[in-house]
Tab-separated table of C-alpha atoms and ligand atoms in Angstrom:
chain	number	residue	atom	x	y	z
A	1	UNK	CA	-24.610	-57.271	-9.156
A	2	UNK	CA	-28.070	-55.709	-8.996
A	3	UNK	CA	-31.024	-57.584	-7.523
A	4	UNK	CA	-34.701	-57.013	-6.755
A	5	UNK	CA	-36.425	-58.217	-3.601
A	6	UNK	CA	-40.055	-58.665	-4.485
A	7	UNK	CA	-42.885	-59.466	-2.109
A	8	UNK	CA	-45.980	-58.099	-0.435
A	9	UNK	CA	-45.910	-55.586	2.422
A	10	UNK	CA	-44.327	-57.203	5.469
A	11	UNK	CA	-42.707	-60.067	3.548
A	12	UNK	CA	-39.289	-59.163	4.941
A	13	UNK	CA	-37.756	-57.188	2.060
A	14	UNK	CA	-36.297	-54.473	4.268
A	15	UNK	CA	-34.983	-56.996	6.785
A	16	UNK	CA	-33.243	-59.051	4.126
A	17	UNK	CA	-31.926	-56.011	2.274
A	18	UNK	CA	-30.320	-54.884	5.535
A	19	UNK	CA	-28.652	-58.252	5.975
A	20	UNK	CA	-27.358	-58.198	2.387
A	21	UNK	CA	-25.966	-54.706	2.885
A	22	UNK	CA	-24.004	-55.923	5.885
A	23	UNK	CA	-22.766	-59.150	4.296
A	24	UNK	CA	-22.120	-58.142	0.704
A	25	UNK	CA	-21.412	-54.423	0.735
A	26	UNK	CA	-24.435	-53.922	-1.468
A	27	UNK	CA	-26.561	-50.771	-1.166
A	28	UNK	CA	-30.296	-50.972	-0.386
A	29	UNK	CA	-32.516	-48.763	-2.483
A	30	UNK	CA	-35.915	-48.585	-0.806
A	31	UNK	CA	-38.427	-46.287	-2.474
A	32	UNK	CA	-40.595	-46.551	0.651
A	33	UNK	CA	-37.736	-45.297	2.854
A	34	UNK	CA	-36.924	-42.488	0.422
A	35	UNK	CA	-40.562	-41.383	0.277
A	36	UNK	CA	-40.854	-41.502	4.084
A	37	UNK	CA	-37.713	-39.391	4.389
A	38	UNK	CA	-39.260	-36.800	2.042
A	39	UNK	CA	-42.411	-36.835	4.182
A	40	UNK	CA	-40.466	-36.372	7.399
A	41	UNK	CA	-38.398	-33.530	5.907
A	42	UNK	CA	-41.680	-32.051	4.677
A	43	UNK	CA	-40.214	-31.314	1.229
A	44	UNK	CA	-42.462	-30.451	-1.677
A	45	UNK	CA	-42.287	-34.087	-2.740
A	46	UNK	CA	-43.098	-35.181	0.805
A	47	UNK	CA	-46.215	-33.021	0.872
A	48	UNK	CA	-47.298	-34.372	-2.497
A	49	UNK	CA	-47.042	-38.060	-1.508
A	50	UNK	CA	-48.293	-37.887	2.056
A	51	UNK	CA	-52.010	-38.532	1.509
A	52	UNK	CA	-51.472	-41.329	-0.991
A	53	UNK	CA	-48.960	-43.109	1.224
A	54	UNK	CA	-51.136	-42.787	4.290
A	55	UNK	CA	-54.012	-44.390	2.353
A	56	UNK	CA	-51.871	-47.364	1.261
A	57	UNK	CA	-52.146	-46.683	-2.456
A	58	UNK	CA	-49.145	-46.382	-4.745
A	59	UNK	CA	-47.571	-43.053	-5.617
A	60	UNK	CA	-47.019	-42.242	-9.302
A	61	UNK	CA	-44.532	-44.194	-11.387
A	62	UNK	CA	-42.834	-40.950	-12.388
A	63	UNK	CA	-42.076	-39.962	-8.813
A	64	UNK	CA	-40.407	-43.253	-7.947
A	65	UNK	CA	-38.464	-43.498	-11.227
A	66	UNK	CA	-36.971	-40.080	-10.535
A	67	UNK	CA	-35.952	-41.154	-7.040
A	68	UNK	CA	-34.267	-44.283	-8.421
A	69	UNK	CA	-32.321	-42.320	-11.034
A	70	UNK	CA	-31.085	-39.782	-8.488
A	71	UNK	CA	-30.003	-42.521	-6.116
A	72	UNK	CA	-28.173	-44.577	-8.760
A	73	UNK	CA	-26.355	-41.515	-10.031
A	74	UNK	CA	-24.921	-40.989	-6.543
A	75	UNK	CA	-23.389	-44.476	-6.581
A	76	UNK	CA	-20.314	-45.825	-8.333
A	77	UNK	CA	-20.928	-47.927	-11.460
A	78	UNK	CA	-19.656	-51.088	-9.744
A	79	UNK	CA	-21.705	-50.653	-6.579
A	80	UNK	CA	-24.218	-53.495	-6.440
A	81	UNK	CA	-27.729	-52.537	-5.365
A	82	UNK	CA	-30.771	-54.209	-3.848
A	83	UNK	CA	-34.055	-52.770	-5.008
A	84	UNK	CA	-36.520	-53.069	-2.125
A	85	UNK	CA	-40.144	-52.172	-2.899
A	86	UNK	CA	-39.387	-51.213	-6.493
A	87	UNK	CA	-40.525	-51.875	-9.194
A	88	UNK	CA	-44.151	-52.269	-8.178
A	89	UNK	CA	-46.006	-51.806	-11.483
A	90	UNK	CA	-45.525	-52.928	-15.063
A	91	UNK	CA	-44.631	-49.343	-16.095
A	92	UNK	CA	-41.940	-49.284	-13.376
A	93	UNK	CA	-40.456	-52.521	-14.748
A	94	UNK	CA	-39.955	-50.945	-18.157
A	95	UNK	CA	-38.674	-47.686	-16.676
A	96	UNK	CA	-36.153	-49.650	-14.645
A	97	UNK	CA	-34.985	-51.458	-17.803
A	98	UNK	CA	-34.271	-48.096	-19.422
A	99	UNK	CA	-32.680	-46.648	-16.303
A	100	UNK	CA	-30.323	-49.624	-15.940
A	101	UNK	CA	-29.432	-49.903	-19.629
A	102	UNK	CA	-28.551	-46.205	-19.769
A	103	UNK	CA	-26.115	-46.777	-16.912
A	104	UNK	CA	-24.625	-50.049	-18.204
A	105	UNK	CA	-26.173	-51.937	-15.322
A	106	UNK	CA	-27.894	-55.301	-15.379
A	107	UNK	CA	-30.386	-57.153	-13.193
A	108	UNK	CA	-29.004	-60.437	-11.986
A	109	UNK	CA	-31.806	-61.767	-9.831
A	110	UNK	CA	-35.370	-61.151	-8.842
A	111	UNK	CA	-35.939	-62.829	-5.496
A	112	UNK	CA	-39.574	-63.432	-4.721
A	113	UNK	CA	-40.282	-63.662	-0.995
A	114	UNK	CA	-43.322	-65.885	-0.628
A	115	UNK	CA	-45.306	-65.399	2.594
A	116	UNK	CA	-48.806	-66.348	3.815
A	117	UNK	CA	-51.234	-63.436	3.866
A	118	UNK	CA	-52.229	-64.059	7.501
A	119	UNK	CA	-48.586	-63.845	8.578
A	120	UNK	CA	-48.194	-60.497	6.795
A	121	UNK	CA	-50.783	-58.694	8.866
A	122	UNK	CA	-49.140	-59.957	12.059
A	123	UNK	CA	-45.699	-58.937	10.834
A	124	UNK	CA	-46.814	-55.467	9.823
A	125	UNK	CA	-48.877	-54.606	12.876
A	126	UNK	CA	-45.963	-55.671	15.141
A	127	UNK	CA	-43.321	-53.750	13.189
A	128	UNK	CA	-41.313	-50.883	14.692
A	129	UNK	CA	-37.940	-49.288	13.944
A	130	UNK	CA	-35.233	-47.399	15.741
A	131	UNK	CA	-35.942	-43.687	15.475
A	132	UNK	CA	-32.246	-42.935	15.183
A	133	UNK	CA	-30.622	-45.569	12.938
A	134	UNK	CA	-33.701	-47.185	11.373
A	135	UNK	CA	-32.925	-50.749	12.537
A	136	UNK	CA	-36.025	-52.916	12.157
A	137	UNK	CA	-37.716	-54.706	15.071
A	138	UNK	CA	-40.874	-56.663	15.823
A	139	UNK	CA	-43.035	-56.991	18.959
A	140	UNK	CA	-42.930	-60.790	18.763
A	141	UNK	CA	-40.189	-61.802	16.341
A	142	UNK	CA	-37.341	-59.399	17.016
A	143	UNK	CA	-37.298	-57.462	20.271
A	144	UNK	CA	-34.153	-55.463	21.081
A	145	UNK	CA	-31.836	-57.562	23.275
A	146	UNK	CA	-32.168	-54.989	26.058
A	147	UNK	CA	-35.758	-53.791	26.300
A	148	UNK	CA	-36.236	-50.273	24.991
A	149	UNK	CA	-32.658	-49.876	23.731
A	150	UNK	CA	-31.613	-50.222	20.093
A	151	UNK	CA	-29.108	-53.087	19.584
A	152	UNK	CA	-27.277	-51.165	16.901
A	153	UNK	CA	-26.978	-47.587	18.148
A	154	UNK	CA	-28.226	-47.551	21.746
A	155	UNK	CA	-31.031	-45.125	21.053
A	156	UNK	CA	-34.159	-45.357	23.208
A	157	UNK	CA	-36.445	-43.735	20.624
A	158	UNK	CA	-38.540	-46.053	18.478
A	159	UNK	CA	-41.247	-45.374	15.942
A	160	UNK	CA	-44.112	-47.040	14.125
A	161	UNK	CA	-45.274	-46.252	10.617
A	162	UNK	CA	-48.669	-44.508	10.378
A	163	UNK	CA	-49.625	-46.843	7.505
A	164	UNK	CA	-48.881	-50.001	9.535
A	165	UNK	CA	-52.463	-50.366	10.713
A	166	UNK	CA	-54.797	-53.191	9.750
A	167	UNK	CA	-57.048	-51.130	7.490
A	168	UNK	CA	-54.246	-49.593	5.434
A	169	UNK	CA	-52.533	-52.960	5.279
A	170	UNK	CA	-55.571	-54.359	3.444
A	171	UNK	CA	-55.319	-51.571	0.861
A	172	UNK	CA	-51.611	-52.184	0.438
A	173	UNK	CA	-52.234	-55.909	-0.046
A	174	UNK	CA	-54.858	-55.079	-2.650
A	175	UNK	CA	-52.410	-52.825	-4.490
A	176	UNK	CA	-49.835	-55.595	-4.395
A	177	UNK	CA	-52.213	-58.179	-5.829
A	178	UNK	CA	-53.587	-55.873	-8.527
A	179	UNK	CA	-50.446	-54.080	-9.682
A	180	UNK	CA	-47.286	-55.743	-8.409
A	181	UNK	CA	-47.996	-59.470	-8.638
A	182	UNK	CA	-48.570	-59.124	-12.425
A	183	UNK	CA	-44.950	-58.041	-12.953
A	184	UNK	CA	-43.620	-61.444	-11.898
A	185	UNK	CA	-44.337	-63.135	-15.263
A	186	UNK	CA	-42.331	-60.445	-17.053
A	187	UNK	CA	-39.236	-61.356	-15.055
A	188	UNK	CA	-40.055	-65.085	-15.130
A	189	UNK	CA	-39.911	-64.965	-18.916
A	190	UNK	CA	-36.397	-63.589	-18.595
A	191	UNK	CA	-35.420	-66.538	-16.395
A	192	UNK	CA	-34.162	-64.445	-13.453
A	193	UNK	CA	-36.800	-65.153	-10.788
A	194	UNK	CA	-36.122	-67.369	-7.789
A	195	UNK	CA	-38.875	-67.995	-5.281
A	196	UNK	CA	-37.707	-68.111	-1.680
A	197	UNK	CA	-39.833	-69.302	1.227
A	198	UNK	CA	-40.307	-66.209	3.387
A	199	UNK	CA	-42.076	-68.028	6.222
A	200	UNK	CA	-38.935	-69.306	7.944
A	201	UNK	CA	-36.891	-67.404	10.510
A	202	UNK	CA	-34.989	-64.317	9.389
A	203	UNK	CA	-31.801	-66.390	9.330
A	204	UNK	CA	-33.372	-69.204	7.341
A	205	UNK	CA	-34.657	-66.758	4.733
A	206	UNK	CA	-31.266	-65.082	4.613
A	207	UNK	CA	-29.528	-68.430	4.031
A	208	UNK	CA	-31.927	-69.218	1.192
A	209	UNK	CA	-31.136	-65.883	-0.456
A	210	UNK	CA	-27.404	-66.407	0.027
A	211	UNK	CA	-27.726	-69.743	-1.752
A	212	UNK	CA	-29.290	-68.000	-4.755
A	213	UNK	CA	-26.534	-65.373	-4.931
A	214	UNK	CA	-23.818	-68.035	-4.523
A	215	UNK	CA	-24.863	-69.547	-7.864
A	216	UNK	CA	-23.240	-66.670	-9.773
B	301	ADP	P1	-43.779	-52.115	2.619
B	301	ADP	O1	-42.570	-52.121	3.521
B	301	ADP	O2	-45.018	-52.316	3.364
B	301	ADP	O3	-43.610	-52.994	1.426
B	301	ADP	P2	-42.923	-49.578	1.517
B	301	ADP	O4	-42.169	-48.972	2.645
B	301	ADP	O5	-42.114	-50.206	0.430
B	301	ADP	O6	-43.967	-50.609	2.083
B	301	ADP	O7	-43.864	-48.476	0.844
B	301	ADP	C1	-44.683	-47.645	1.626
B	301	ADP	C2	-45.562	-46.807	0.692
B	301	ADP	O8	-44.738	-45.993	-0.141
B	301	ADP	C3	-46.424	-47.614	-0.275
B	301	ADP	O9	-47.646	-48.002	0.306
B	301	ADP	C4	-46.631	-46.595	-1.413
B	301	ADP	O10	-47.583	-45.598	-1.071
B	301	ADP	C5	-45.274	-45.909	-1.477
B	301	ADP	N1	-44.340	-46.597	-2.394
B	301	ADP	C6	-43.167	-47.211	-2.058
B	301	ADP	N2	-42.563	-47.725	-3.124
B	301	ADP	C7	-43.350	-47.453	-4.200
B	301	ADP	C8	-43.274	-47.729	-5.588
B	301	ADP	N3	-42.240	-48.425	-6.131
B	301	ADP	N4	-44.285	-47.288	-6.394
B	301	ADP	C9	-45.304	-46.595	-5.880
B	301	ADP	N5	-45.457	-46.315	-4.569
B	301	ADP	C10	-44.494	-46.728	-3.723
B	302	ADP	P1	-41.083	-55.396	4.191
B	302	ADP	O1	-39.866	-54.519	3.993
B	302	ADP	O2	-41.210	-56.470	3.148
B	302	ADP	O3	-42.352	-54.608	4.333
B	302	ADP	P2	-39.925	-55.924	6.855
B	302	ADP	O4	-38.545	-56.425	6.548
B	302	ADP	O5	-40.062	-54.552	7.370
B	302	ADP	O6	-40.884	-56.170	5.568
B	302	ADP	O7	-40.579	-56.954	7.897
B	302	ADP	C1	-41.858	-56.707	8.463
B	302	ADP	C2	-41.806	-57.046	9.970
B	302	ADP	O8	-41.681	-58.462	10.131
B	302	ADP	C3	-40.664	-56.415	10.723
B	302	ADP	O9	-41.111	-56.036	12.016
B	302	ADP	C4	-39.592	-57.522	10.795
B	302	ADP	O10	-38.824	-57.406	11.988
B	302	ADP	C5	-40.446	-58.780	10.815
B	302	ADP	N1	-39.845	-59.883	10.044
B	302	ADP	C6	-39.095	-59.810	8.912
B	302	ADP	N2	-38.718	-61.036	8.489
B	302	ADP	C7	-39.252	-61.924	9.376
B	302	ADP	C8	-39.209	-63.374	9.493
B	302	ADP	N3	-38.563	-64.139	8.620
B	302	ADP	N4	-39.875	-63.924	10.542
B	302	ADP	C9	-40.554	-63.135	11.441
B	302	ADP	N5	-40.629	-61.794	11.383
B	302	ADP	C10	-39.984	-61.199	10.374
B	303	ZN	ZN1	-30.684	-47.632	16.402
């Protein structure tokens, strides 16, 4: 089963993808994470995307489609995936159709995480992750159980994204409204979109997503 988690920056896509990976043995495919890894490794791709990512604009459709193809080709044909942060433009929707068809894969659900704009800024500016394992945390909503120590791996190194500042967040929201929101009707016409209230607790949102997947 392949699904898309769709929602604005900070909606909780990464958090929910992580929970689905744990519970369903699905694999998260996050274009944001892959691009950040390229940046950190300072590869040619990383150098090319750095400025655009730091500004909050979208990188080119071609770059992300290539990343998706490479990632899918590393996975078995029966390995279900969660697309997190992809597709984000109409062109990416149609690329994904071709990519999936060529690999005999099919989209089962597009889950739209609906969240208030004001909540997003608070979620994003409080976001941090474990520098070792990548586990997600939040200053207010999800502190490590023991202060300064990662619950998952025990690391004491944490990091914040350079684009998680209020100004860049506004740009990212603008990109979402202008380019990503318009892809919803394409999937709605196909009858595969379910809107989930993203304003509840992480567990409440997770339960709502589980209920959607249980319908299959
Ligand atoms: P968020 O967690 O805020 O939704 P991401 O981690 O998904 O953000 O993405 C971070 C940045 O990476 C984006 O602002 C954009 O520059 C780039 N990016 C990620 N995914 C895509 C995509 N599918 N298309 C174009 N750019 C992308
Ligand atoms: P996205 O991948 O959509 O950009 P994240 O999953 O990284 O979003 O979540 C953004 C921030 O908000 C993180 O710090 C995360 O811990 C926190 N968060 C995620 N879901 C919730 C929720 N339901 N309630 C409160 N905070 C949340
Ligand atoms: Zn960790």
